[in-house]
Short mmCIF file of C-alpha atoms and ligand atoms in Angstrom, two decimals:
data_model
loop_
_atom_site.label_atom_id
_atom_site.label_comp_id
_atom_site.label_asym_id
_atom_site.label_seq_id
_atom_site.Cartn_x
_atom_site.Cartn_y
_atom_site.Cartn_z
CA MET A 1 -26.39 -2.24 11.67
CA ALA A 2 -22.80 -3.35 10.95
CA LYS A 3 -20.03 -1.14 12.09
CA GLU A 4 -18.61 1.20 9.45
CA VAL A 5 -15.06 0.05 8.56
CA ARG A 6 -12.80 3.07 8.26
CA LEU A 7 -9.94 3.18 5.74
CA ILE A 8 -7.14 5.71 5.34
CA VAL A 9 -4.96 5.44 2.24
CA LEU A 10 -1.46 6.92 2.08
CA ILE A 11 -0.03 7.48 -1.43
CA SER A 12 2.91 9.31 -3.07
CA GLY A 13 2.15 9.02 -6.82
CA ASN A 14 -0.04 7.79 -9.58
CA GLY A 15 -2.52 6.12 -7.33
CA SER A 16 -3.67 3.26 -9.59
CA ASN A 17 -3.88 1.01 -6.57
CA LEU A 18 -5.80 3.61 -4.74
CA GLN A 19 -8.10 3.76 -7.73
CA ALA A 20 -8.65 -0.04 -7.39
CA LEU A 21 -9.71 0.54 -3.69
CA LEU A 22 -11.87 3.60 -4.65
CA SER A 23 -13.81 1.53 -7.16
CA ALA A 24 -14.22 -1.47 -4.85
CA CYS A 25 -15.52 0.58 -1.97
CA ASP A 26 -17.77 2.46 -4.28
CA THR A 27 -19.28 -0.66 -5.75
CA GLY A 28 -19.47 -2.43 -2.42
CA GLN A 29 -17.03 -5.10 -3.28
CA ILE A 30 -15.13 -3.88 -0.17
CA SER A 31 -17.65 -2.97 2.63
CA ALA A 32 -15.70 -0.01 3.90
CA ASN A 33 -15.43 3.73 3.60
CA ILE A 34 -12.23 5.58 2.55
CA LEU A 35 -12.30 8.52 4.90
CA GLY A 36 -9.29 10.24 3.61
CA VAL A 37 -6.35 10.03 1.13
CA LEU A 38 -3.06 11.49 2.34
CA SER A 39 -0.03 12.20 0.20
CA ASN A 40 3.44 13.37 1.00
CA ARG A 41 3.53 14.84 -2.50
CA SER A 42 1.27 17.61 -3.77
CA GLU A 43 1.61 16.46 -7.40
CA ALA A 44 0.46 12.92 -6.71
CA TYR A 45 -2.16 12.09 -9.28
CA GLY A 46 -3.89 9.81 -6.80
CA LEU A 47 -5.16 13.01 -5.08
CA ARG A 48 -7.13 13.83 -8.21
CA ARG A 49 -8.59 10.30 -8.28
CA ALA A 50 -9.79 10.77 -4.59
CA GLU A 51 -11.37 14.13 -5.39
CA LYS A 52 -13.48 12.54 -8.09
CA TYR A 53 -15.11 10.43 -5.34
CA ASN A 54 -15.45 13.45 -3.02
CA ILE A 55 -13.05 11.88 -0.60
CA PRO A 56 -11.06 14.40 1.53
CA THR A 57 -7.38 14.76 0.55
CA ILE A 58 -4.54 16.01 2.55
CA VAL A 59 -1.01 16.89 1.43
CA PHE A 60 1.40 16.41 4.29
CA HIS A 61 4.86 17.57 3.21
CA ARG A 62 7.82 16.61 5.33
CA LEU A 63 9.26 19.87 6.64
CA THR A 64 10.79 18.54 9.89
CA ASN A 65 13.06 15.59 10.92
CA ARG A 66 11.70 12.16 10.36
CA ALA A 67 10.71 11.46 14.00
CA ASP A 68 8.73 14.64 14.24
CA TYR A 69 7.16 14.16 10.80
CA ASP A 70 6.14 10.68 11.65
CA GLU A 71 4.61 11.65 15.07
CA ASP A 72 2.69 14.54 13.47
CA LEU A 73 1.48 12.26 10.65
CA GLY A 74 0.36 9.71 13.17
CA ASN A 75 -1.58 12.28 15.09
CA LEU A 76 -3.22 13.48 11.90
CA VAL A 77 -4.15 9.95 10.81
CA ALA A 78 -5.43 9.12 14.30
CA THR A 79 -8.05 11.88 14.02
CA PHE A 80 -9.80 9.70 11.37
CA LYS A 81 -9.89 6.68 13.85
CA PRO A 82 -8.99 4.37 11.07
CA ASP A 83 -9.45 0.64 11.27
CA TRP A 84 -6.86 0.11 8.59
CA ILE A 85 -4.23 2.37 7.05
CA ILE A 86 -3.31 1.19 3.58
CA LEU A 87 0.00 2.19 2.17
CA ALA A 88 -0.56 2.17 -1.65
CA GLY A 89 2.58 3.49 -3.28
CA TRP A 90 3.63 5.36 -0.12
CA MET A 91 7.22 6.32 -0.63
CA HIS A 92 8.31 7.07 2.86
CA ILE A 93 9.56 4.53 5.37
CA LEU A 94 7.45 4.97 8.52
CA SER A 95 9.26 4.89 11.79
CA MET A 96 7.99 3.56 15.15
CA LYS A 97 6.83 7.15 15.98
CA PHE A 98 4.03 6.47 13.61
CA LEU A 99 3.73 2.69 13.69
CA GLU A 100 3.42 2.37 17.53
CA LYS A 101 0.08 4.26 17.27
CA PHE A 102 -1.46 1.71 14.93
CA PRO A 103 -0.40 -1.87 15.84
CA ASN A 104 -1.84 -4.45 13.38
CA LYS A 105 -3.42 -1.75 11.37
CA VAL A 106 -0.85 -0.70 8.78
CA VAL A 107 -0.88 -2.59 5.49
CA ASN A 108 1.60 -2.23 2.80
CA LEU A 109 1.70 -3.45 -0.88
CA HIS A 110 5.03 -4.35 -2.50
CA PRO A 111 5.65 -5.60 -6.05
CA ALA A 112 7.80 -8.56 -5.10
CA LEU A 113 7.52 -11.83 -3.23
CA PRO A 114 8.42 -11.92 0.48
CA GLY A 115 12.18 -11.42 1.00
CA GLN A 116 12.82 -10.47 -2.62
CA PHE A 117 13.63 -7.03 -3.91
CA PRO A 118 12.72 -4.82 -0.95
CA GLY A 119 12.83 -1.03 -1.59
CA THR A 120 12.49 0.93 -4.77
CA LYS A 121 12.48 -0.40 -8.40
CA ALA A 122 11.52 -3.94 -7.45
CA ILE A 123 9.95 -4.61 -10.78
CA GLU A 124 13.01 -3.45 -12.72
CA ARG A 125 15.34 -5.51 -10.44
CA ALA A 126 13.23 -8.63 -10.93
CA TYR A 127 13.37 -8.06 -14.64
CA THR A 128 17.15 -7.81 -14.53
CA ALA A 129 17.38 -10.93 -12.28
CA TYR A 130 15.24 -12.84 -14.80
CA GLN A 131 17.54 -11.69 -17.65
CA GLN A 132 20.44 -13.01 -15.71
CA GLY A 133 18.74 -16.34 -15.10
CA GLN A 134 18.47 -15.80 -11.33
CA ILE A 135 14.72 -16.03 -11.12
CA GLU A 136 11.91 -17.50 -13.20
CA GLN A 137 8.99 -15.47 -11.84
CA THR A 138 8.32 -12.63 -9.51
CA GLY A 139 5.19 -11.59 -7.61
CA ILE A 140 3.22 -9.28 -5.35
CA MET A 141 2.78 -9.24 -1.58
CA VAL A 142 0.41 -7.54 0.84
CA HIS A 143 1.84 -7.47 4.41
CA LEU A 144 1.38 -5.75 7.81
CA VAL A 145 3.97 -3.18 8.77
CA PRO A 146 4.90 -3.80 12.46
CA ASP A 147 8.20 -1.99 12.41
CA GLU A 148 10.69 -0.12 10.39
CA GLY A 149 11.73 -3.12 8.23
CA VAL A 150 11.48 -2.23 4.55
CA ASP A 151 8.86 -4.13 2.73
CA ASP A 152 8.95 -6.82 5.42
CA GLY A 153 6.37 -8.01 7.99
CA PRO A 154 3.66 -10.64 8.46
CA VAL A 155 2.44 -11.65 5.09
CA LEU A 156 -1.34 -11.20 4.33
CA ALA A 157 -1.31 -12.38 0.81
CA THR A 158 1.02 -13.23 -2.12
CA GLN A 159 0.55 -13.85 -5.82
CA THR A 160 3.20 -15.00 -8.17
CA VAL A 161 3.49 -13.22 -11.55
CA PRO A 162 5.16 -15.00 -14.53
CA ILE A 163 8.00 -13.19 -16.44
CA LEU A 164 7.81 -14.12 -20.09
CA PRO A 165 10.78 -14.50 -22.49
CA ASP A 166 9.66 -11.61 -24.66
CA ASP A 167 8.74 -9.28 -21.81
CA SER A 168 9.96 -5.75 -21.64
CA VAL A 169 10.13 -3.90 -18.35
CA ALA A 170 7.05 -2.10 -19.43
CA SER A 171 5.04 -5.26 -20.23
CA LEU A 172 6.09 -6.88 -16.90
CA ALA A 173 5.25 -3.78 -15.03
CA GLU A 174 1.79 -3.71 -16.62
CA ARG A 175 1.20 -7.41 -15.59
CA MET A 176 2.50 -6.63 -12.08
CA HIS A 177 0.19 -3.65 -11.75
CA GLN A 178 -2.91 -5.49 -12.88
CA THR A 179 -2.08 -8.29 -10.46
CA GLU A 180 -1.46 -5.92 -7.47
CA HIS A 181 -4.75 -4.14 -8.01
CA ALA A 182 -6.63 -7.35 -7.72
CA LEU A 183 -4.61 -8.69 -4.83
CA LEU A 184 -4.82 -5.47 -2.88
CA VAL A 185 -8.58 -5.31 -3.30
CA GLU A 186 -9.12 -8.95 -2.34
CA THR A 187 -6.87 -8.69 0.68
CA VAL A 188 -8.48 -5.51 2.00
CA ARG A 189 -11.89 -7.14 1.42
CA LYS A 190 -10.79 -10.07 3.55
CA LEU A 191 -9.38 -7.91 6.28
CA VAL A 192 -12.67 -5.86 6.39
CA VAL A 193 -14.88 -8.91 6.76
CA GLY A 194 -12.50 -10.57 9.21
CA GLU A 195 -11.44 -13.45 6.98
CA ILE A 196 -7.79 -12.93 7.93
CA ASP A 197 -6.93 -13.19 11.61
CA VAL A 198 -4.34 -10.47 11.82
CA LYS A 199 -3.63 -10.94 15.53
CA ALA A 200 -2.70 -14.65 14.92
CA LEU A 201 -0.36 -13.63 12.12
CA SER A 202 1.52 -11.04 14.12
CA ASN A 203 2.07 -13.29 17.25
C1 LIG B 301 3.03 -0.02 -6.89
O1 LIG B 301 3.75 -0.83 -7.74
C2 LIG B 301 3.18 -0.42 -5.46
O2 LIG B 301 3.32 -1.80 -5.33
C3 LIG B 301 4.57 0.26 -5.12
O3 LIG B 301 4.47 1.52 -5.81
C4 LIG B 301 3.56 1.40 -6.87
C5 LIG B 301 2.50 2.43 -6.79
O4 LIG B 301 1.66 2.51 -7.86
N1 LIG B 301 4.81 0.30 -3.73
P1 LIG B 301 0.38 3.36 -7.89
O5 LIG B 301 0.63 4.72 -7.33
O6 LIG B 301 -0.71 2.72 -7.01
O7 LIG B 301 -0.12 3.44 -9.27
#
């Protein structure tokens, strides 16, 4: 029998990308089990989404300094023996205290193309840049997180997203979210079946 692939998902909010992963694992589109969903915010709606699938949820508030928090978080996540740790709207920059425990296993989703708009409000900043004639399109990326670089690291997948002349921030955001749900699911599917050679990417 094939080895069970173990996923842990870290979230901070709505969890629509988590929902895409939950559905894909449930239907078998992704051949993996989500063993736990962890949030740094108790009000994160994604926790409710996980509960509907009877997946254990953990709220892990930051009560200590960053280094201690990341070390404790890493120890907690390690108890699940994850193959992959998916950051799906996780709003805390992980330090090496966490990352050194999971080389080539931490995957982040960011609503911008590589090198563009790192950090928060990437969709709004892309919209403004479009209005100012600086860009014609934006996009989504999924990447490995080897170090503390923000929304930076070996790229696993990208998808461009058009910005239309009559877009509002809301209509662009809707198109971005639809695109990221599909790209995240497809990228995790490929990782799980070994279609992406992560070690080659990170060398
Ligand atoms: C997504 O746009 C993701 O790319 C960004 O935060 C947002 C999270 O959305 N990092 P959700 O919580 O998955 O709905």
